Amino acid sequence: MATTDRQATTLALAHALSAAERGLAVIPLSRTKLPALRSPHRDDPAPSPCHGECGRPGHGVYDASSDPDRIREMFAAAPWATGYGIACGLPPHHLIGVDLDVKTGTDSSAALRELALRHLFTIPPTVVVLTPSGGRHLWLSGPPEVVVPNSAGRLAPGIDIRGAGGYLVGPGSRTGQGVYAAAPGTAHLAPAPCPRSLLRLLIPPPRAHHPASAPAGGHGHGLVQFVLAAHEGQRNTRLFWAACRAYEDGIGPALADALADAATGTGLSEREARATIASAARLTGHRP
Ligand SMILES: [Zn+2]
């Protein structure tokens, strides 16, 4: 048993290192698919807000690295690891995982096909990982300026999205349920860019300050207010969302300057703001 575990660890490390060679940041996982390194704050009375600032390992996906030495260190510190997780949302791929589950009573593949028909997108050839329970993970890459959040069943029952702060169990990992493996013919592929209309479904509409309820000044004014109200950490996402709505409603070109001004007012650089607006224009099929 001990030998088998050691082999599983060695194998997981080898797979993790080849994922890192492709630019993916990884962490060791235990058999339960949870991060294998224990939190250095586990004995603290209150949950720790630390995301690795203390300099010690054990902060889950925040430990993720594509540096081979760092990866070897993490596996050496967690000899019980039998798998590895791939962090989503990080450069260079800004990985988005579409997790198609096979819970009883849901056909997530059919649900995705239906979404694709309704929103006119096709899933391009990309890495597909087969899970031991019969599910599939589709790997897609996102644009750098968009933060795709994690969600479970929001798109359709059985479809979970792994985005920023989430991770995917890497192919070659062994878990309590079995081995994760790349689907035949997909292992060598790069994560394909997420189709535009699917990406739009993955970015949730903001809850507060709905532009439609904006006071005098009309829709454009509401969108500008929406950008102005952004806190740090949501500035790019809000600008991107507002710019997409503006271009979809045909007021993109007229509103671009006002949106850029609002965004720089919240602390984004002019260059970042323009790049985000240009990206929203492209995403909605317009010329920036
Ligand atoms: Zn810490």
PDB file of C-alpha atoms and ligand atoms in Angstrom:
ATOM      1  CA  MET A   1       0.000   0.000   0.000  1.00  0.00           C
ATOM      2  CA  ALA A   2       2.795   2.409   0.987  1.00  0.00           C
ATOM      3  CA  THR A   3       4.644   1.620  -2.234  1.00  0.00           C
ATOM      4  CA  THR A   4       1.525   2.171  -4.308  1.00  0.00           C
ATOM      5  CA  ASP A   5       0.984   5.537  -2.645  1.00  0.00           C
ATOM      6  CA  ARG A   6       4.579   6.550  -3.296  1.00  0.00           C
ATOM      7  CA  GLN A   7       4.171   5.589  -6.943  1.00  0.00           C
ATOM      8  CA  ALA A   8       0.952   7.614  -7.118  1.00  0.00           C
ATOM      9  CA  THR A   9       2.782  10.627  -5.649  1.00  0.00           C
ATOM     10  CA  THR A  10       5.676  10.303  -8.106  1.00  0.00           C
ATOM     11  CA  LEU A  11       3.265   9.963 -10.987  1.00  0.00           C
ATOM     12  CA  ALA A  12       1.219  12.969  -9.838  1.00  0.00           C
ATOM     13  CA  LEU A  13       4.393  15.044  -9.545  1.00  0.00           C
ATOM     14  CA  ALA A  14       5.442  14.053 -13.062  1.00  0.00           C
ATOM     15  CA  HIS A  15       2.044  15.053 -14.462  1.00  0.00           C
ATOM     16  CA  ALA A  16       2.082  18.284 -12.434  1.00  0.00           C
ATOM     17  CA  LEU A  17       5.518  19.183 -13.830  1.00  0.00           C
ATOM     18  CA  SER A  18       4.401  18.624 -17.413  1.00  0.00           C
ATOM     19  CA  ALA A  19       1.316  20.778 -16.790  1.00  0.00           C
ATOM     20  CA  ALA A  20       3.651  23.470 -15.446  1.00  0.00           C
ATOM     21  CA  GLU A  21       5.730  23.221 -18.612  1.00  0.00           C
ATOM     22  CA  ARG A  22       2.595  24.293 -20.477  1.00  0.00           C
ATOM     23  CA  GLY A  23       2.363  27.381 -18.277  1.00  0.00           C
ATOM     24  CA  LEU A  24      -0.224  26.021 -15.833  1.00  0.00           C
ATOM     25  CA  ALA A  25       0.150  26.723 -12.115  1.00  0.00           C
ATOM     26  CA  VAL A  26      -0.405  23.680  -9.901  1.00  0.00           C
ATOM     27  CA  ILE A  27      -0.778  22.522  -6.286  1.00  0.00           C
ATOM     28  CA  PRO A  28      -0.570  18.994  -4.842  1.00  0.00           C
ATOM     29  CA  LEU A  29      -3.929  17.399  -4.041  1.00  0.00           C
ATOM     30  CA  SER A  30      -4.792  14.606  -1.648  1.00  0.00           C
ATOM     31  CA  ARG A  31      -6.987  11.618  -2.488  1.00  0.00           C
ATOM     32  CA  THR A  32     -10.032  13.655  -1.473  1.00  0.00           C
ATOM     33  CA  LYS A  33      -9.240  16.217  -4.218  1.00  0.00           C
ATOM     34  CA  LEU A  34      -8.523  18.838  -1.542  1.00  0.00           C
ATOM     35  CA  PRO A  35      -5.217  20.738  -1.343  1.00  0.00           C
ATOM     36  CA  ALA A  36      -2.713  18.338   0.208  1.00  0.00           C
ATOM     37  CA  LEU A  37      -0.685  20.927   2.131  1.00  0.00           C
ATOM     38  CA  ARG A  38      -2.244  21.730   5.474  1.00  0.00           C
ATOM     39  CA  SER A  39      -2.899  25.316   6.418  1.00  0.00           C
ATOM     40  CA  PRO A  40      -0.268  26.838   8.711  1.00  0.00           C
ATOM     41  CA  HIS A  41      -3.197  28.660  10.328  1.00  0.00           C
ATOM     42  CA  ARG A  42      -5.239  25.521  11.052  1.00  0.00           C
ATOM     43  CA  ASP A  43      -4.865  25.904  14.822  1.00  0.00           C
ATOM     44  CA  ASP A  44      -5.892  29.564  14.852  1.00  0.00           C
ATOM     45  CA  PRO A  45      -9.118  30.208  16.768  1.00  0.00           C
ATOM     46  CA  ALA A  46     -10.642  32.277  13.920  1.00  0.00           C
ATOM     47  CA  PRO A  47     -10.480  31.595  10.171  1.00  0.00           C
ATOM     48  CA  SER A  48      -7.357  33.254   8.792  1.00  0.00           C
ATOM     49  CA  PRO A  49      -7.617  35.873   6.050  1.00  0.00           C
ATOM     50  CA  CYS A  50      -4.049  34.990   4.966  1.00  0.00           C
ATOM     51  CA  HIS A  51      -3.624  34.061   1.302  1.00  0.00           C
ATOM     52  CA  GLY A  52       0.047  33.209   1.601  1.00  0.00           C
ATOM     53  CA  GLU A  53       1.312  36.591   2.761  1.00  0.00           C
ATOM     54  CA  CYS A  54       2.864  34.801   5.756  1.00  0.00           C
ATOM     55  CA  GLY A  55       5.297  33.138   3.342  1.00  0.00           C
ATOM     56  CA  ARG A  56       4.450  29.563   4.377  1.00  0.00           C
ATOM     57  CA  PRO A  57       2.783  26.983   2.105  1.00  0.00           C
ATOM     58  CA  GLY A  58      -0.698  25.634   2.835  1.00  0.00           C
ATOM     59  CA  HIS A  59      -3.006  28.277   1.350  1.00  0.00           C
ATOM     60  CA  GLY A  60      -4.790  26.074  -1.147  1.00  0.00           C
ATOM     61  CA  VAL A  61      -4.960  27.418  -4.662  1.00  0.00           C
ATOM     62  CA  TYR A  62      -2.964  30.494  -3.590  1.00  0.00           C
ATOM     63  CA  ASP A  63       0.105  28.222  -3.413  1.00  0.00           C
ATOM     64  CA  ALA A  64      -0.216  27.413  -7.116  1.00  0.00           C
ATOM     65  CA  SER A  65       3.018  27.697  -9.059  1.00  0.00           C
ATOM     66  CA  SER A  66       4.445  26.773 -12.448  1.00  0.00           C
ATOM     67  CA  ASP A  67       8.015  26.859 -11.139  1.00  0.00           C
ATOM     68  CA  PRO A  68       9.361  23.273 -11.176  1.00  0.00           C
ATOM     69  CA  ASP A  69      11.511  23.734  -8.049  1.00  0.00           C
ATOM     70  CA  ARG A  70       8.589  25.157  -6.124  1.00  0.00           C
ATOM     71  CA  ILE A  71       6.363  22.292  -7.291  1.00  0.00           C
ATOM     72  CA  ARG A  72       8.930  19.688  -6.191  1.00  0.00           C
ATOM     73  CA  GLU A  73       9.115  21.409  -2.780  1.00  0.00           C
ATOM     74  CA  MET A  74       5.354  21.316  -2.366  1.00  0.00           C
ATOM     75  CA  PHE A  75       5.160  17.625  -3.261  1.00  0.00           C
ATOM     76  CA  ALA A  76       8.079  16.866  -0.927  1.00  0.00           C
ATOM     77  CA  ALA A  77       6.146  18.582   1.871  1.00  0.00           C
ATOM     78  CA  ALA A  78       3.017  16.576   1.036  1.00  0.00           C
ATOM     79  CA  PRO A  79       4.168  13.000   0.372  1.00  0.00           C
ATOM     80  CA  TRP A  80       0.525  11.850   0.720  1.00  0.00           C
ATOM     81  CA  ALA A  81      -0.446  13.778  -2.415  1.00  0.00           C
ATOM     82  CA  THR A  82      -1.744  11.564  -5.208  1.00  0.00           C
ATOM     83  CA  GLY A  83      -2.928  14.250  -7.559  1.00  0.00           C
ATOM     84  CA  TYR A  84      -2.600  17.872  -8.480  1.00  0.00           C
ATOM     85  CA  GLY A  85      -4.885  20.803  -9.011  1.00  0.00           C
ATOM     86  CA  ILE A  86      -4.550  23.368 -11.792  1.00  0.00           C
ATOM     87  CA  ALA A  87      -5.358  26.937 -10.759  1.00  0.00           C
ATOM     88  CA  CYS A  88      -7.910  28.688 -12.973  1.00  0.00           C
ATOM     89  CA  GLY A  89      -7.916  32.341 -13.978  1.00  0.00           C
ATOM     90  CA  LEU A  90      -4.143  32.845 -13.937  1.00  0.00           C
ATOM     91  CA  PRO A  91      -1.917  34.031 -16.789  1.00  0.00           C
ATOM     92  CA  PRO A  92      -0.978  33.035 -19.420  1.00  0.00           C
ATOM     93  CA  HIS A  93      -4.073  30.890 -20.178  1.00  0.00           C
ATOM     94  CA  HIS A  94      -6.599  32.407 -17.740  1.00  0.00           C
ATOM     95  CA  LEU A  95      -8.075  28.936 -17.596  1.00  0.00           C
ATOM     96  CA  ILE A  96     -11.841  28.494 -17.329  1.00  0.00           C
ATOM     97  CA  GLY A  97     -13.066  24.998 -16.466  1.00  0.00           C
ATOM     98  CA  VAL A  98     -16.493  23.841 -17.616  1.00  0.00           C
ATOM     99  CA  ASP A  99     -17.299  20.926 -15.315  1.00  0.00           C
ATOM    100  CA  LEU A 100     -19.989  18.670 -16.765  1.00  0.00           C
ATOM    101  CA  ASP A 101     -21.246  16.530 -13.934  1.00  0.00           C
ATOM    102  CA  VAL A 102     -23.271  13.351 -14.187  1.00  0.00           C
ATOM    103  CA  LYS A 103     -25.490  13.512 -11.141  1.00  0.00           C
ATOM    104  CA  THR A 104     -28.587  11.389 -11.359  1.00  0.00           C
ATOM    105  CA  GLY A 105     -31.349  13.053 -13.274  1.00  0.00           C
ATOM    106  CA  THR A 106     -29.207  15.642 -15.050  1.00  0.00           C
ATOM    107  CA  ASP A 107     -27.731  15.424 -18.513  1.00  0.00           C
ATOM    108  CA  SER A 108     -25.220  18.240 -18.370  1.00  0.00           C
ATOM    109  CA  SER A 109     -23.872  17.501 -21.859  1.00  0.00           C
ATOM    110  CA  ALA A 110     -27.359  17.915 -23.317  1.00  0.00           C
ATOM    111  CA  ALA A 111     -27.806  21.092 -21.248  1.00  0.00           C
ATOM    112  CA  LEU A 112     -24.573  22.502 -22.705  1.00  0.00           C
ATOM    113  CA  ARG A 113     -25.660  21.587 -26.241  1.00  0.00           C
ATOM    114  CA  GLU A 114     -28.958  23.377 -25.661  1.00  0.00           C
ATOM    115  CA  LEU A 115     -27.156  26.476 -24.324  1.00  0.00           C
ATOM    116  CA  ALA A 116     -24.868  26.391 -27.364  1.00  0.00           C
ATOM    117  CA  LEU A 117     -27.843  26.283 -29.742  1.00  0.00           C
ATOM    118  CA  ARG A 118     -29.707  29.022 -27.924  1.00  0.00           C
ATOM    119  CA  HIS A 119     -26.700  31.351 -27.643  1.00  0.00           C
ATOM    120  CA  LEU A 120     -25.103  30.420 -30.958  1.00  0.00           C
ATOM    121  CA  PHE A 121     -21.712  29.152 -29.889  1.00  0.00           C
ATOM    122  CA  THR A 122     -19.746  25.999 -30.538  1.00  0.00           C
ATOM    123  CA  ILE A 123     -17.207  24.534 -28.150  1.00  0.00           C
ATOM    124  CA  PRO A 124     -13.915  24.514 -30.076  1.00  0.00           C
ATOM    125  CA  PRO A 125     -11.556  21.520 -30.016  1.00  0.00           C
ATOM    126  CA  THR A 126      -9.837  21.776 -26.642  1.00  0.00           C
ATOM    127  CA  VAL A 127      -8.476  19.765 -23.734  1.00  0.00           C
ATOM    128  CA  VAL A 128     -11.127  17.479 -22.248  1.00  0.00           C
ATOM    129  CA  VAL A 129     -10.476  15.629 -18.995  1.00  0.00           C
ATOM    130  CA  LEU A 130     -12.545  12.555 -18.154  1.00  0.00           C
ATOM    131  CA  THR A 131     -13.394  12.204 -14.472  1.00  0.00           C
ATOM    132  CA  PRO A 132     -13.655   8.828 -12.707  1.00  0.00           C
ATOM    133  CA  SER A 133     -17.384   9.359 -12.140  1.00  0.00           C
ATOM    134  CA  GLY A 134     -18.053   9.715 -15.865  1.00  0.00           C
ATOM    135  CA  GLY A 135     -18.052  13.529 -15.974  1.00  0.00           C
ATOM    136  CA  ARG A 136     -15.991  15.752 -18.223  1.00  0.00           C
ATOM    137  CA  HIS A 137     -13.972  18.924 -17.730  1.00  0.00           C
ATOM    138  CA  LEU A 138     -13.624  21.224 -20.737  1.00  0.00           C
ATOM    139  CA  TRP A 139     -10.653  23.574 -20.577  1.00  0.00           C
ATOM    140  CA  LEU A 140     -11.058  27.007 -22.103  1.00  0.00           C
ATOM    141  CA  SER A 141      -8.918  30.115 -21.972  1.00  0.00           C
ATOM    142  CA  GLY A 142     -10.303  33.525 -21.085  1.00  0.00           C
ATOM    143  CA  PRO A 143      -9.242  37.060 -21.914  1.00  0.00           C
ATOM    144  CA  PRO A 144      -6.900  38.522 -19.253  1.00  0.00           C
ATOM    145  CA  GLU A 145      -9.116  41.475 -18.312  1.00  0.00           C
ATOM    146  CA  VAL A 146     -12.153  39.391 -17.421  1.00  0.00           C
ATOM    147  CA  VAL A 147     -12.611  37.779 -14.022  1.00  0.00           C
ATOM    148  CA  VAL A 148     -14.791  34.703 -14.417  1.00  0.00           C
ATOM    149  CA  PRO A 149     -16.223  33.687 -11.037  1.00  0.00           C
ATOM    150  CA  ASN A 150     -16.769  30.133  -9.841  1.00  0.00           C
ATOM    151  CA  SER A 151     -20.336  28.957 -10.039  1.00  0.00           C
ATOM    152  CA  ALA A 152     -22.256  25.754  -9.472  1.00  0.00           C
ATOM    153  CA  GLY A 153     -25.319  24.993 -11.556  1.00  0.00           C
ATOM    154  CA  ARG A 154     -25.877  28.643 -12.449  1.00  0.00           C
ATOM    155  CA  LEU A 155     -25.626  28.062 -16.216  1.00  0.00           C
ATOM    156  CA  ALA A 156     -27.675  24.869 -16.123  1.00  0.00           C
ATOM    157  CA  PRO A 157     -28.117  21.956 -13.706  1.00  0.00           C
ATOM    158  CA  GLY A 158     -24.949  19.848 -13.610  1.00  0.00           C
ATOM    159  CA  ILE A 159     -22.706  22.526 -15.170  1.00  0.00           C
ATOM    160  CA  ASP A 160     -20.189  24.030 -12.761  1.00  0.00           C
ATOM    161  CA  ILE A 161     -17.720  26.715 -13.758  1.00  0.00           C
ATOM    162  CA  ARG A 162     -14.215  26.895 -12.320  1.00  0.00           C
ATOM    163  CA  GLY A 163     -12.838  30.389 -12.606  1.00  0.00           C
ATOM    164  CA  ALA A 164     -10.720  32.769 -10.557  1.00  0.00           C
ATOM    165  CA  GLY A 165      -9.802  31.226  -7.221  1.00  0.00           C
ATOM    166  CA  GLY A 166     -10.881  27.771  -8.342  1.00  0.00           C
ATOM    167  CA  TYR A 167      -8.916  24.769  -9.558  1.00  0.00           C
ATOM    168  CA  LEU A 168      -9.358  21.728 -11.762  1.00  0.00           C
ATOM    169  CA  VAL A 169      -8.127  18.238 -10.877  1.00  0.00           C
ATOM    170  CA  GLY A 170      -5.334  17.637 -13.406  1.00  0.00           C
ATOM    171  CA  PRO A 171      -5.195  14.650 -15.755  1.00  0.00           C
ATOM    172  CA  GLY A 172      -3.089  11.865 -14.274  1.00  0.00           C
ATOM    173  CA  SER A 173      -4.368  12.547 -10.745  1.00  0.00           C
ATOM    174  CA  ARG A 174      -5.485   9.613  -8.612  1.00  0.00           C
ATOM    175  CA  THR A 175      -8.335  10.218  -6.195  1.00  0.00           C
ATOM    176  CA  GLY A 176     -10.489   8.052  -3.962  1.00  0.00           C
ATOM    177  CA  GLN A 177     -12.860   7.553  -6.896  1.00  0.00           C
ATOM    178  CA  GLY A 178     -10.233   6.735  -9.524  1.00  0.00           C
ATOM    179  CA  VAL A 179      -7.975   8.366 -12.067  1.00  0.00           C
ATOM    180  CA  TYR A 180      -8.547  11.558 -14.063  1.00  0.00           C
ATOM    181  CA  ALA A 181      -7.378  11.242 -17.676  1.00  0.00           C
ATOM    182  CA  ALA A 182      -7.255  13.429 -20.750  1.00  0.00           C
ATOM    183  CA  ALA A 183      -9.785  12.327 -23.374  1.00  0.00           C
ATOM    184  CA  PRO A 184      -8.082  10.590 -26.315  1.00  0.00           C
ATOM    185  CA  GLY A 185      -6.688  13.077 -28.816  1.00  0.00           C
ATOM    186  CA  THR A 186      -7.073  16.150 -26.598  1.00  0.00           C
ATOM    187  CA  ALA A 187      -4.026  15.995 -24.299  1.00  0.00           C
ATOM    188  CA  HIS A 188      -1.753  17.851 -26.740  1.00  0.00           C
ATOM    189  CA  LEU A 189      -4.249  20.675 -27.420  1.00  0.00           C
ATOM    190  CA  ALA A 190      -3.929  24.127 -25.919  1.00  0.00           C
ATOM    191  CA  PRO A 191      -6.971  25.407 -24.007  1.00  0.00           C
ATOM    192  CA  ALA A 192      -9.116  27.006 -26.729  1.00  0.00           C
ATOM    193  CA  PRO A 193     -10.394  30.562 -26.335  1.00  0.00           C
ATOM    194  CA  CYS A 194     -13.809  30.611 -24.666  1.00  0.00           C
ATOM    195  CA  PRO A 195     -16.476  31.500 -27.266  1.00  0.00           C
ATOM    196  CA  ARG A 196     -17.663  35.083 -26.831  1.00  0.00           C
ATOM    197  CA  SER A 197     -21.317  34.369 -26.184  1.00  0.00           C
ATOM    198  CA  LEU A 198     -20.449  31.662 -23.656  1.00  0.00           C
ATOM    199  CA  LEU A 199     -18.083  34.074 -21.911  1.00  0.00           C
ATOM    200  CA  ARG A 200     -20.912  36.565 -21.608  1.00  0.00           C
ATOM    201  CA  LEU A 201     -23.021  33.942 -19.831  1.00  0.00           C
ATOM    202  CA  LEU A 202     -20.195  33.333 -17.365  1.00  0.00           C
ATOM    203  CA  ILE A 203     -19.961  36.933 -16.212  1.00  0.00           C
ATOM    204  CA  PRO A 204     -22.851  37.493 -13.834  1.00  0.00           C
ATOM    205  CA  PRO A 205     -24.881  40.662 -14.151  1.00  0.00           C
ATOM    206  CA  PRO A 206     -24.186  42.984 -11.235  1.00  0.00           C
ATOM    207  CA  ARG A 207     -26.692  42.844  -8.385  1.00  0.00           C
ATOM    208  CA  ALA A 208     -26.874  46.414  -7.156  1.00  0.00           C
ATOM    209  CA  HIS A 209     -27.201  49.604  -9.206  1.00  0.00           C
ATOM    210  CA  HIS A 210     -28.893  48.075 -12.193  1.00  0.00           C
ATOM    211  CA  PRO A 211     -28.354  50.540 -15.045  1.00  0.00           C
ATOM    212  CA  ALA A 212     -31.982  50.159 -16.166  1.00  0.00           C
ATOM    213  CA  SER A 213     -33.103  51.801 -12.926  1.00  0.00           C
ATOM    214  CA  ALA A 214     -30.735  54.736 -13.355  1.00  0.00           C
ATOM    215  CA  PRO A 215     -32.244  58.196 -12.996  1.00  0.00           C
ATOM    216  CA  ALA A 216     -32.296  60.984 -15.576  1.00  0.00           C
ATOM    217  CA  GLY A 217     -29.574  60.915 -18.183  1.00  0.00           C
ATOM    218  CA  GLY A 218     -30.630  57.579 -19.598  1.00  0.00           C
ATOM    219  CA  HIS A 219     -28.989  54.243 -19.995  1.00  0.00           C
ATOM    220  CA  GLY A 220     -25.507  55.611 -20.783  1.00  0.00           C
ATOM    221  CA  HIS A 221     -25.501  57.661 -17.594  1.00  0.00           C
ATOM    222  CA  GLY A 222     -26.429  54.573 -15.592  1.00  0.00           C
ATOM    223  CA  LEU A 223     -23.560  52.607 -17.105  1.00  0.00           C
ATOM    224  CA  VAL A 224     -21.080  55.373 -16.262  1.00  0.00           C
ATOM    225  CA  GLN A 225     -22.415  55.509 -12.673  1.00  0.00           C
ATOM    226  CA  PHE A 226     -22.053  51.770 -12.477  1.00  0.00           C
ATOM    227  CA  VAL A 227     -18.354  52.018 -13.396  1.00  0.00           C
ATOM    228  CA  LEU A 228     -17.814  54.924 -10.979  1.00  0.00           C
ATOM    229  CA  ALA A 229     -19.215  52.873  -8.086  1.00  0.00           C
ATOM    230  CA  ALA A 230     -16.640  50.104  -8.561  1.00  0.00           C
ATOM    231  CA  HIS A 231     -14.452  49.066  -5.649  1.00  0.00           C
ATOM    232  CA  GLU A 232     -10.890  47.944  -6.144  1.00  0.00           C
ATOM    233  CA  GLY A 233     -10.895  44.383  -7.431  1.00  0.00           C
ATOM    234  CA  GLN A 234     -14.076  44.833  -9.495  1.00  0.00           C
ATOM    235  CA  ARG A 235     -13.034  47.864 -11.548  1.00  0.00           C
ATOM    236  CA  ASN A 236     -12.065  45.963 -14.671  1.00  0.00           C
ATOM    237  CA  THR A 237     -14.993  43.570 -14.428  1.00  0.00           C
ATOM    238  CA  ARG A 238     -17.493  46.417 -14.012  1.00  0.00           C
ATOM    239  CA  LEU A 239     -15.959  48.433 -16.826  1.00  0.00           C
ATOM    240  CA  PHE A 240     -15.996  45.384 -19.055  1.00  0.00           C
ATOM    241  CA  TRP A 241     -19.632  44.625 -18.250  1.00  0.00           C
ATOM    242  CA  ALA A 242     -20.745  48.226 -18.787  1.00  0.00           C
ATOM    243  CA  ALA A 243     -18.826  48.488 -22.065  1.00  0.00           C
ATOM    244  CA  CYS A 244     -20.395  45.236 -23.330  1.00  0.00           C
ATOM    245  CA  ARG A 245     -23.899  46.554 -22.544  1.00  0.00           C
ATOM    246  CA  ALA A 246     -23.069  49.877 -24.227  1.00  0.00           C
ATOM    247  CA  TYR A 247     -21.862  48.191 -27.424  1.00  0.00           C
ATOM    248  CA  GLU A 248     -24.809  45.792 -27.440  1.00  0.00           C
ATOM    249  CA  ASP A 249     -27.173  48.744 -27.159  1.00  0.00           C
ATOM    250  CA  GLY A 250     -25.465  50.628 -29.961  1.00  0.00           C
ATOM    251  CA  ILE A 251     -24.119  53.428 -27.754  1.00  0.00           C
ATOM    252  CA  GLY A 252     -20.612  51.967 -27.376  1.00  0.00           C
ATOM    253  CA  PRO A 253     -18.706  54.393 -29.619  1.00  0.00           C
ATOM    254  CA  ALA A 254     -20.530  57.397 -28.129  1.00  0.00           C
ATOM    255  CA  LEU A 255     -20.002  56.251 -24.547  1.00  0.00           C
ATOM    256  CA  ALA A 256     -16.414  54.931 -24.778  1.00  0.00           C
ATOM    257  CA  ASP A 257     -14.774  58.185 -23.637  1.00  0.00           C
ATOM    258  CA  ALA A 258     -17.145  58.649 -20.698  1.00  0.00           C
ATOM    259  CA  LEU A 259     -16.614  55.048 -19.601  1.00  0.00           C
ATOM    260  CA  ALA A 260     -12.823  55.421 -19.862  1.00  0.00           C
ATOM    261  CA  ASP A 261     -12.967  58.630 -17.815  1.00  0.00           C
ATOM    262  CA  ALA A 262     -15.107  56.963 -15.155  1.00  0.00           C
ATOM    263  CA  ALA A 263     -12.722  54.011 -14.975  1.00  0.00           C
ATOM    264  CA  THR A 264      -9.611  56.171 -14.640  1.00  0.00           C
ATOM    265  CA  GLY A 265     -11.498  58.037 -11.905  1.00  0.00           C
ATOM    266  CA  THR A 266     -11.687  54.782  -9.945  1.00  0.00           C
ATOM    267  CA  GLY A 267      -7.949  54.203 -10.314  1.00  0.00           C
ATOM    268  CA  LEU A 268      -7.543  52.189 -13.512  1.00  0.00           C
ATOM    269  CA  SER A 269      -4.870  53.443 -15.877  1.00  0.00           C
ATOM    270  CA  GLU A 270      -6.034  54.994 -19.149  1.00  0.00           C
ATOM    271  CA  ARG A 271      -4.283  52.201 -21.026  1.00  0.00           C
ATOM    272  CA  GLU A 272      -6.008  49.447 -19.023  1.00  0.00           C
ATOM    273  CA  ALA A 273      -9.378  51.142 -19.406  1.00  0.00           C
ATOM    274  CA  ARG A 274      -9.006  51.520 -23.185  1.00  0.00           C
ATOM    275  CA  ALA A 275      -7.847  47.916 -23.532  1.00  0.00           C
ATOM    276  CA  THR A 276     -10.856  46.658 -21.570  1.00  0.00           C
ATOM    277  CA  ILE A 277     -13.301  48.745 -23.624  1.00  0.00           C
ATOM    278  CA  ALA A 278     -11.659  47.570 -26.861  1.00  0.00           C
ATOM    279  CA  SER A 279     -11.995  44.004 -25.684  1.00  0.00           C
ATOM    280  CA  ALA A 280     -15.698  44.531 -24.888  1.00  0.00           C
ATOM    281  CA  ALA A 281     -16.159  45.973 -28.381  1.00  0.00           C
ATOM    282  CA  ARG A 282     -14.552  42.923 -29.974  1.00  0.00           C
ATOM    283  CA  LEU A 283     -16.504  40.544 -27.746  1.00  0.00           C
ATOM    284  CA  THR A 284     -19.774  42.081 -28.870  1.00  0.00           C
ATOM    285  CA  GLY A 285     -18.727  42.007 -32.518  1.00  0.00           C
ATOM    286  CA  HIS A 286     -17.826  45.673 -32.935  1.00  0.00           C
ATOM    287  CA  ARG A 287     -14.729  47.441 -34.062  1.00  0.00           C
ATOM    288  CA  PRO A 288     -12.983  49.103 -31.107  1.00  0.00           C
TER     289      PRO A 288
HETATM  290 ZN    ZN B   1      -0.532  32.389   5.835  1.00  0.00          ZN
END
